[in-house]
Tab-separated table of N, CA and C in Angstrom:
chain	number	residue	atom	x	y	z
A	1	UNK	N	-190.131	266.027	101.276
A	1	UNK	CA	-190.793	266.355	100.029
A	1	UNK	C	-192.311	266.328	100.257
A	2	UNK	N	-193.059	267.237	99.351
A	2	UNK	CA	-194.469	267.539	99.961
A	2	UNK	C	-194.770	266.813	98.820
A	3	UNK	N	-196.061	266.286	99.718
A	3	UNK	CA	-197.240	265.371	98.410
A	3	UNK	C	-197.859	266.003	97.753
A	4	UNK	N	-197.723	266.123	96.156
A	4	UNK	CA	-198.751	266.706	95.190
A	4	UNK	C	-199.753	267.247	95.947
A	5	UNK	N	-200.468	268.719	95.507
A	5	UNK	CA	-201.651	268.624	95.576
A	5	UNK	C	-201.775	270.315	94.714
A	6	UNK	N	-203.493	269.598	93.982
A	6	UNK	CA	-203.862	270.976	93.220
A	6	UNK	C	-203.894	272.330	93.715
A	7	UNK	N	-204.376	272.041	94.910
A	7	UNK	CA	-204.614	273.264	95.375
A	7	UNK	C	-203.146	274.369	95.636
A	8	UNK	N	-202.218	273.461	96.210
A	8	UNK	CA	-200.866	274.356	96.494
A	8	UNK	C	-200.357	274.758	94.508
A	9	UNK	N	-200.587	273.899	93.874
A	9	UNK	CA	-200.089	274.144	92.623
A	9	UNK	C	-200.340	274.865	91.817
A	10	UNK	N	-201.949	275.041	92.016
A	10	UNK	CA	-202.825	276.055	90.942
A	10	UNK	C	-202.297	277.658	92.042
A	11	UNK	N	-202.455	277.701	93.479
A	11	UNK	CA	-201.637	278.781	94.240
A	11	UNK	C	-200.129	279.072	93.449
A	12	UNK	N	-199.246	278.267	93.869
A	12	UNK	CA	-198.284	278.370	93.113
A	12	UNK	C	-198.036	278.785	91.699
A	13	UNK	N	-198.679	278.509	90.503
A	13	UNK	CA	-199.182	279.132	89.399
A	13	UNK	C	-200.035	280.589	89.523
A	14	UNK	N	-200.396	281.139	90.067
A	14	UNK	CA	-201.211	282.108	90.236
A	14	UNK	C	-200.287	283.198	90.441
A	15	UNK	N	-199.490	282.752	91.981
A	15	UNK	CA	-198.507	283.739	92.580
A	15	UNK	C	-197.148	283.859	91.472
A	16	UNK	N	-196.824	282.565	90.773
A	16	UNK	CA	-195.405	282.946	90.088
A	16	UNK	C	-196.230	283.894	88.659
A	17	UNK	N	-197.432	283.661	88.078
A	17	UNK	CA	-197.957	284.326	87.057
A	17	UNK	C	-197.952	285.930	87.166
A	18	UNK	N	-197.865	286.437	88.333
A	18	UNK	CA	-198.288	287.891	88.365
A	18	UNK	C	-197.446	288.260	89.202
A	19	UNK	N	-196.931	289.649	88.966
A	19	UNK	CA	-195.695	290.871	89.848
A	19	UNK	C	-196.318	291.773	90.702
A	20	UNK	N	-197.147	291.329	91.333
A	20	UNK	CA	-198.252	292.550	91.797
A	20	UNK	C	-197.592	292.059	93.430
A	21	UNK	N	-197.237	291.037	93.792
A	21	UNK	CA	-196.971	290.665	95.182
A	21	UNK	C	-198.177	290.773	96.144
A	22	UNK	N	-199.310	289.672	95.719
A	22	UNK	CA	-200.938	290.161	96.265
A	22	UNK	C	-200.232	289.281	97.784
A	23	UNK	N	-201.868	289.948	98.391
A	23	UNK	CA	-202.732	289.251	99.240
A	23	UNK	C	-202.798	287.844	99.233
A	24	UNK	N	-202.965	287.563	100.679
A	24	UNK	CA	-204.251	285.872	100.333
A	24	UNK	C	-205.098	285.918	99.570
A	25	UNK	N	-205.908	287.091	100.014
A	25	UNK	CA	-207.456	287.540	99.620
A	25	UNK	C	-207.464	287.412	98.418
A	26	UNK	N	-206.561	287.882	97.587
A	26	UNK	CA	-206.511	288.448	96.462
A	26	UNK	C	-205.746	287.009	95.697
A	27	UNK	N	-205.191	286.095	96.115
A	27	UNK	CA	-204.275	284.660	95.645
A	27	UNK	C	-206.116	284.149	95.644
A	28	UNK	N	-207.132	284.126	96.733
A	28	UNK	CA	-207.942	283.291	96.927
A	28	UNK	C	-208.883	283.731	96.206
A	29	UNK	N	-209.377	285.034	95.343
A	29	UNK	CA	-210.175	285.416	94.446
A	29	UNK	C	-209.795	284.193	92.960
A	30	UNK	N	-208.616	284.565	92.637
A	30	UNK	CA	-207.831	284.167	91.797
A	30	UNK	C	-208.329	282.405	91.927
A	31	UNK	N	-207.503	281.852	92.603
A	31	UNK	CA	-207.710	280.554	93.141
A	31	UNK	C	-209.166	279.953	93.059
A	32	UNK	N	-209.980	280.653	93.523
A	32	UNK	CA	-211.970	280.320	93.156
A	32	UNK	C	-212.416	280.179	91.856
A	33	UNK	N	-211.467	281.289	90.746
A	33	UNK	CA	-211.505	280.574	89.303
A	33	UNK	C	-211.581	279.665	88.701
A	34	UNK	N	-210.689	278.990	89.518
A	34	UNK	CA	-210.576	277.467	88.890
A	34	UNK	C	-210.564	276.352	89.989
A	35	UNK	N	-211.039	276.618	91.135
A	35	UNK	CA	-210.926	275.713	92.642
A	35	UNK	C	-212.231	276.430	92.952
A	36	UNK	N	-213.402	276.510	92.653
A	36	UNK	CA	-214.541	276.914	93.114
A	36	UNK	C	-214.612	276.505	94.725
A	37	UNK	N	-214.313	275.376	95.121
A	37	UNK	CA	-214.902	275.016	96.472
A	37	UNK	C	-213.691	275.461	97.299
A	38	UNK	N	-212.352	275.849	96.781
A	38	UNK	CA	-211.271	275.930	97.745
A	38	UNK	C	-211.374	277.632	98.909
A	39	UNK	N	-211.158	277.119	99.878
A	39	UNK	CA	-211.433	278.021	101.370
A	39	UNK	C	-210.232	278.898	101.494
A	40	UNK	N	-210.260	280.116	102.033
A	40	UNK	CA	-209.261	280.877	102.331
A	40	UNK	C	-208.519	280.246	103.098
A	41	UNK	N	-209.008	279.485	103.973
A	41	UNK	CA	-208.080	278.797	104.951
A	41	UNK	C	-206.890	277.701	104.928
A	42	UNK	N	-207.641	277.288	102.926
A	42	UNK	CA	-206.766	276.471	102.522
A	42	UNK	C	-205.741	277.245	101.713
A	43	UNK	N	-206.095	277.995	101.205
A	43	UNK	CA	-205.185	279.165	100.405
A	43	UNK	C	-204.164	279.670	101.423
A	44	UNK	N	-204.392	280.347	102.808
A	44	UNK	CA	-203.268	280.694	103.456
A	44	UNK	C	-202.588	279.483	103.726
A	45	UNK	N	-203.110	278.230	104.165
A	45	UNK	CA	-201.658	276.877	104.756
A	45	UNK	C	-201.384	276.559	103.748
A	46	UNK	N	-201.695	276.766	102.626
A	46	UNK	CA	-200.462	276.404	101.525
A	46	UNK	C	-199.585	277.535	101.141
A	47	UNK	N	-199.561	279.287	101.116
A	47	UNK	CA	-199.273	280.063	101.424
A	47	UNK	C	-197.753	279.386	102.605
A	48	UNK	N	-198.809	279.666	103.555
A	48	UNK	CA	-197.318	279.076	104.910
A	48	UNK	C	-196.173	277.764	104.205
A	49	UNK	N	-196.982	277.074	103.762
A	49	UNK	CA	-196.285	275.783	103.300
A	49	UNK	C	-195.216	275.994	102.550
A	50	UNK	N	-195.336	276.877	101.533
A	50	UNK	CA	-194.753	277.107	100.023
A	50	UNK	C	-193.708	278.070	100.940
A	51	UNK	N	-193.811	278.789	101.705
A	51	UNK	CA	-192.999	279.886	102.632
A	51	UNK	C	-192.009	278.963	103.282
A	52	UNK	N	-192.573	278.015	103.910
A	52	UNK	CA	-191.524	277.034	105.038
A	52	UNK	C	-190.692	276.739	104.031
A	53	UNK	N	-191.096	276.254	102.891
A	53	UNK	CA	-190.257	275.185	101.769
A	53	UNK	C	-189.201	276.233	100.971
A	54	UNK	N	-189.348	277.359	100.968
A	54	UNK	CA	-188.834	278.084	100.054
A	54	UNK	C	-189.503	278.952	99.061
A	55	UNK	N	-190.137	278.235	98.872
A	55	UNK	CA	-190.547	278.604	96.943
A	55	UNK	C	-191.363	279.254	96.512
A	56	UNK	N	-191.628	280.444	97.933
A	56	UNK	CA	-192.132	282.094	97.755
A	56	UNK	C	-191.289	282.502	98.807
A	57	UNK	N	-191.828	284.184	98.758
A	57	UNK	CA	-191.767	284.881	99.553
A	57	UNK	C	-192.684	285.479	100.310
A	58	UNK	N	-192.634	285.733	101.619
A	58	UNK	CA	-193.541	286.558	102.352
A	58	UNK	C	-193.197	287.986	102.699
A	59	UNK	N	-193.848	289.309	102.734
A	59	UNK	CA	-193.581	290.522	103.167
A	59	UNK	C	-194.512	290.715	103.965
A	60	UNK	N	-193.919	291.588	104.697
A	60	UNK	CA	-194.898	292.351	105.205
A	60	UNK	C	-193.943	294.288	105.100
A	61	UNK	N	-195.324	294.594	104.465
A	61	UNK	CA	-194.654	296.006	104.212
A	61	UNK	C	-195.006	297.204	104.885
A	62	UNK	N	-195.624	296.899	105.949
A	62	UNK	CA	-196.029	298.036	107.084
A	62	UNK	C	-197.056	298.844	106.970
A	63	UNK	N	-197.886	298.107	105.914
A	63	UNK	CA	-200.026	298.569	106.072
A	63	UNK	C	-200.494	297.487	106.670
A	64	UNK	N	-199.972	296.695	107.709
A	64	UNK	CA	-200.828	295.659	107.864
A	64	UNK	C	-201.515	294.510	107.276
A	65	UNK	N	-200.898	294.329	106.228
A	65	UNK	CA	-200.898	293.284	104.793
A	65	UNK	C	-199.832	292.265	104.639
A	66	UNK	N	-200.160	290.962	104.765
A	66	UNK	CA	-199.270	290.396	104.342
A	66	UNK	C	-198.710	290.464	102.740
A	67	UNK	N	-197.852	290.418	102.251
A	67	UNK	CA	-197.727	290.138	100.918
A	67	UNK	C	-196.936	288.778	100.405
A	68	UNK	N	-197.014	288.428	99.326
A	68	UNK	CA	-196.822	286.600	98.588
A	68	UNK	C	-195.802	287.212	97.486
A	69	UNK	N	-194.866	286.675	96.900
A	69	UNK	CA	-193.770	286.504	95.960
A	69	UNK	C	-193.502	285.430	95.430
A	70	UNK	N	-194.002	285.158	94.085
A	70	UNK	CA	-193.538	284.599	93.627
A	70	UNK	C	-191.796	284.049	93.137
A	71	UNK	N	-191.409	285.087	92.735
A	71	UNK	CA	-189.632	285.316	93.255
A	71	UNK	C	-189.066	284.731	94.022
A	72	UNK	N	-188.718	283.742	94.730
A	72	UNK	CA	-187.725	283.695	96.038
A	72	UNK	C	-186.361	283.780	95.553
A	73	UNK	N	-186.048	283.804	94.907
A	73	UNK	CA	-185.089	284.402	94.345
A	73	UNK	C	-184.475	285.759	95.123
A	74	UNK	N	-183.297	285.945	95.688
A	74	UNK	CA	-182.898	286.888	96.086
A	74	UNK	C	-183.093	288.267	95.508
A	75	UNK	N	-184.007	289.232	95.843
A	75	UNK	CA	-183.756	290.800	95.389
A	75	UNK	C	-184.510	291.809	96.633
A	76	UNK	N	-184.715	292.626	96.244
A	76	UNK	CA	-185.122	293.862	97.104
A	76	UNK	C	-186.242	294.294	96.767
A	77	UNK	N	-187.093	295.018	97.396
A	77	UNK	CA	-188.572	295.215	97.229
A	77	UNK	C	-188.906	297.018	97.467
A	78	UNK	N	-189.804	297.538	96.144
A	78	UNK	CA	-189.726	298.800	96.999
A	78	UNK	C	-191.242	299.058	97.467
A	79	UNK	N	-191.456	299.566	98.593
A	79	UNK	CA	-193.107	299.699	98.595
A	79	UNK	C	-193.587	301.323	98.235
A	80	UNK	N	-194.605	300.899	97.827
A	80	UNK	CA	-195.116	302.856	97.100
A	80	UNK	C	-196.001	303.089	98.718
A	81	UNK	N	-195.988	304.395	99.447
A	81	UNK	CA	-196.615	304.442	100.387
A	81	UNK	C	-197.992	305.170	100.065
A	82	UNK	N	-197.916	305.870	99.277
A	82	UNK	CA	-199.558	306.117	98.171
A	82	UNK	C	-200.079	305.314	97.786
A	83	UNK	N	-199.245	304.709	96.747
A	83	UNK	CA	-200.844	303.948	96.183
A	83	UNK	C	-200.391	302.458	96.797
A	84	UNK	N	-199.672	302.107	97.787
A	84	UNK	CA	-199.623	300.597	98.549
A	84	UNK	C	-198.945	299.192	97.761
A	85	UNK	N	-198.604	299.690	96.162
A	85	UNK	CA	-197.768	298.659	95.375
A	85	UNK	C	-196.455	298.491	95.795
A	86	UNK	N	-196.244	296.879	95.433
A	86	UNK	CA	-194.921	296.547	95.860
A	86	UNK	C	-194.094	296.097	94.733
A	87	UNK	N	-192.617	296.612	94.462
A	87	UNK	CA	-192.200	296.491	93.178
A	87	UNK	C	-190.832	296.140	93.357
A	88	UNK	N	-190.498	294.707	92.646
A	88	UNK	CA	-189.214	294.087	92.528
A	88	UNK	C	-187.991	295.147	92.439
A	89	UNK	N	-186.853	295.066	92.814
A	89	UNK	CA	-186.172	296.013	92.363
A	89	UNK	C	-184.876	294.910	92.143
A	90	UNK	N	-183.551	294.617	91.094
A	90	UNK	CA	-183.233	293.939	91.015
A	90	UNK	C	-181.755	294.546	91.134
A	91	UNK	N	-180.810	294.088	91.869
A	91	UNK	CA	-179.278	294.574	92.143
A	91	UNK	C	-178.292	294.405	91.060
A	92	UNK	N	-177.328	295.381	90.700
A	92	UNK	CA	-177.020	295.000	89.989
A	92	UNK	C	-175.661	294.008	90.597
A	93	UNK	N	-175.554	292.791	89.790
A	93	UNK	CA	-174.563	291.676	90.009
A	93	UNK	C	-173.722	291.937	90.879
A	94	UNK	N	-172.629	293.098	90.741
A	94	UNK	CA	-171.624	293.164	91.490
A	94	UNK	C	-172.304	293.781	92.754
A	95	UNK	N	-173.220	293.732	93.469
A	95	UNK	CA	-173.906	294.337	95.112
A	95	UNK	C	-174.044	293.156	95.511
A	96	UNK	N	-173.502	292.347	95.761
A	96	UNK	CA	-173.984	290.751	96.422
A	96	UNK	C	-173.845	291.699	97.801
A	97	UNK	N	-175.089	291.306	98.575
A	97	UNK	CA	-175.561	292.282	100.100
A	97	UNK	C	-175.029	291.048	100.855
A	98	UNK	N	-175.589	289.608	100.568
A	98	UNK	CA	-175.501	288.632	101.373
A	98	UNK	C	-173.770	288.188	101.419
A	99	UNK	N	-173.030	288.477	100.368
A	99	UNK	CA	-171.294	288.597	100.047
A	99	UNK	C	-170.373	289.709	101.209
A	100	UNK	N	-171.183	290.135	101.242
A	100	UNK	CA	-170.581	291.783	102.001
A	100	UNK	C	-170.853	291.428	103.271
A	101	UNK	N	-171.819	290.867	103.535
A	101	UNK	CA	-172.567	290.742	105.162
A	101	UNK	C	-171.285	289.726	105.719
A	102	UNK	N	-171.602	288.846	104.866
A	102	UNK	CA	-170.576	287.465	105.638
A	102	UNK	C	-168.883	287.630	105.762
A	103	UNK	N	-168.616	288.664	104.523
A	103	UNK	CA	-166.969	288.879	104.777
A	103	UNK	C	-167.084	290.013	106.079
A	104	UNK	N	-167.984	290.701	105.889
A	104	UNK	CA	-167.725	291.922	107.057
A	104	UNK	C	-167.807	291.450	108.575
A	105	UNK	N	-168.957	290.629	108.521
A	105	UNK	CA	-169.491	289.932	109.824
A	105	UNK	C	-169.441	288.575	110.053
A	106	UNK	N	-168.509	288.035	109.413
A	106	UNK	CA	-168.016	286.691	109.641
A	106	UNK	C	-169.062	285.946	109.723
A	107	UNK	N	-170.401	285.923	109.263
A	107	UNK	CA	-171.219	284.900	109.175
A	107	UNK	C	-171.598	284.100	108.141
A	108	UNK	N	-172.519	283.965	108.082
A	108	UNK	CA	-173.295	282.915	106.896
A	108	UNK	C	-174.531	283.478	106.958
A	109	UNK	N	-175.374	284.083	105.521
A	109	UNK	CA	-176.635	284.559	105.345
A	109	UNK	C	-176.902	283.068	104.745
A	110	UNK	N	-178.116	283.272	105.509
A	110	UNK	CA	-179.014	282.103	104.950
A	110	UNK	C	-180.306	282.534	103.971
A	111	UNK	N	-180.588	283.898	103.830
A	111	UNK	CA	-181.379	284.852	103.068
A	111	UNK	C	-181.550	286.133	103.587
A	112	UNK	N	-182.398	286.687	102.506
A	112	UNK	CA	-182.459	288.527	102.702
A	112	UNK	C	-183.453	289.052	102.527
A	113	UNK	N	-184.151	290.023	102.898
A	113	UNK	CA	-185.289	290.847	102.849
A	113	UNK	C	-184.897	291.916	103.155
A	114	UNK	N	-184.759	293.028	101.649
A	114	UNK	CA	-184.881	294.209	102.220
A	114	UNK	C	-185.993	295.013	101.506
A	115	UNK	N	-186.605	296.006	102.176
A	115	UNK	CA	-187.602	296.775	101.829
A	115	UNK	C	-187.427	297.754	101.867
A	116	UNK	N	-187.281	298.527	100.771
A	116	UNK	CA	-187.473	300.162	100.811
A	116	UNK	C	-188.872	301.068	100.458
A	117	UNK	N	-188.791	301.672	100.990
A	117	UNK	CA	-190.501	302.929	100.953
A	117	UNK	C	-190.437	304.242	100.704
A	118	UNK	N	-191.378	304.207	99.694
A	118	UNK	CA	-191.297	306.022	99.690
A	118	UNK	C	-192.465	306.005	98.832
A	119	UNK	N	-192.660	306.393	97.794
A	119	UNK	CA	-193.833	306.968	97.276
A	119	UNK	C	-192.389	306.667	95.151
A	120	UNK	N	-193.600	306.031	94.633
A	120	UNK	CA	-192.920	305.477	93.047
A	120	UNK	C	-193.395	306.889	92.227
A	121	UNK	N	-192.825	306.585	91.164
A	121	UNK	CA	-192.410	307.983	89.835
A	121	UNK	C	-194.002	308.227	90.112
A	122	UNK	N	-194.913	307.233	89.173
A	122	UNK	CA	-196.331	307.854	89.059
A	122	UNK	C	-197.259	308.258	90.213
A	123	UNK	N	-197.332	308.079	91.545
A	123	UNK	CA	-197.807	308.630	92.292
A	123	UNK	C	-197.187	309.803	92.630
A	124	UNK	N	-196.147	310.262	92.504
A	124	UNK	CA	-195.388	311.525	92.356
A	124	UNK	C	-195.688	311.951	91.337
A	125	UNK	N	-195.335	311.793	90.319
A	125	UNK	CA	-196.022	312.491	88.727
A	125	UNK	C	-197.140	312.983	88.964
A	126	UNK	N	-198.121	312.149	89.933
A	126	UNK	CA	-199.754	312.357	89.635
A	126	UNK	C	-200.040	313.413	90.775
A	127	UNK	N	-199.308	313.772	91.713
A	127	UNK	CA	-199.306	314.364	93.000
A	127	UNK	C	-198.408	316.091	92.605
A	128	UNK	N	-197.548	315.668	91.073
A	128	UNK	CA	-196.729	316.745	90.705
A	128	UNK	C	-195.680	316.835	92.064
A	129	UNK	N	-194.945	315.921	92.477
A	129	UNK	CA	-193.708	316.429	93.130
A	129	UNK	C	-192.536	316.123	92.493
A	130	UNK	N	-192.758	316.052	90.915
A	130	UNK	CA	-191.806	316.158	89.744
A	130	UNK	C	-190.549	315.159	90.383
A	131	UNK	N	-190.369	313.883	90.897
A	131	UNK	CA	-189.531	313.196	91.300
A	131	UNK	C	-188.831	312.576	89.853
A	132	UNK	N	-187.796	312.826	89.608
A	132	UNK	CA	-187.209	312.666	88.113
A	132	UNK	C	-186.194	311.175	88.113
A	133	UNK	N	-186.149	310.634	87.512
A	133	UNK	CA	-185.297	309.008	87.320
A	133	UNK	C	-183.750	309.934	88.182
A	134	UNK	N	-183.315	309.456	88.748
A	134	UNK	CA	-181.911	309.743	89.185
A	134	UNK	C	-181.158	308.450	89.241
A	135	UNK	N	-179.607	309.242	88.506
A	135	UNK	CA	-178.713	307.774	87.872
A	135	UNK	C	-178.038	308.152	89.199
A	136	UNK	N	-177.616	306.426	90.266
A	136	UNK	CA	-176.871	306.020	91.203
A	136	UNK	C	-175.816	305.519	90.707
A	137	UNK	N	-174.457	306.174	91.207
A	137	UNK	CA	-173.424	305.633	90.792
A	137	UNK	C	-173.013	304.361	91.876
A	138	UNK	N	-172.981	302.959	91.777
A	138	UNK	CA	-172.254	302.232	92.684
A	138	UNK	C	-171.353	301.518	92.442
């Protein structure tokens, strides 16, 4: 069990407050609000910390960015390759991925990360490649 401390907590509050799935950079803007003296350096090892323990998530979505989740909660992530947002996507109940893995492959998931990419409705809308909601039957 980790010893109290403001700094991981007011982090922790910051990252579960917002769906944007930031940066350090961007946790440590945030974080200077109200931790004026706190260092990026302390912002990423509590970052790592909160990662070892569980109680985020880390991405990396292939711009060379780490990304933070508040969520650890099991779901799927989609990344926009235009405008660089990363957006929860949530399964519906009956897709247990980690259910399927272990009957098929006789193992034990211990967790999941999946990431999908392409480009979201409004950067298509705004680009006009008229990409329209399409219903998936599963």
């Amino acid at each position: 069990m980790q010893k109290y401390s403001r700094q991981r907590e007011t982090i922790l509050t910051i990252l579960r407050g917002t769906d944007r799935h930031p940066t350090a950079a961007w946790i440590f803007e945030q974080a200077r609000e109200q931790l004026p003296n706190i260092s990026l350096g302390t912002v990423y090892r509590n970052l790592m910390s909160l990662r070892k323990s569980g109680e985020i998530l880390s991405l990396s979505v292939g711009d060379g960015t780490e990304r933070f989740d508040g969520n650890a909660a099991p779901h799927l992530h989609f990344f926009c390759t235009a405008c660089k947002q990363v957006s929860d996507l949530r399964l519906p109940p009956h897709l247990d991925l980690a259910s399927f893995a272990e009957r098929e492959m006789g193992c034990r998931v211990d967790g999941q990360q999946i990431l999908l990419s392409g480009v979201c409705r409004q950067c298509a809308k705004h680009k006009g490649d008229g990409i329209e909601k399409m219903e998936v039957m599963l």
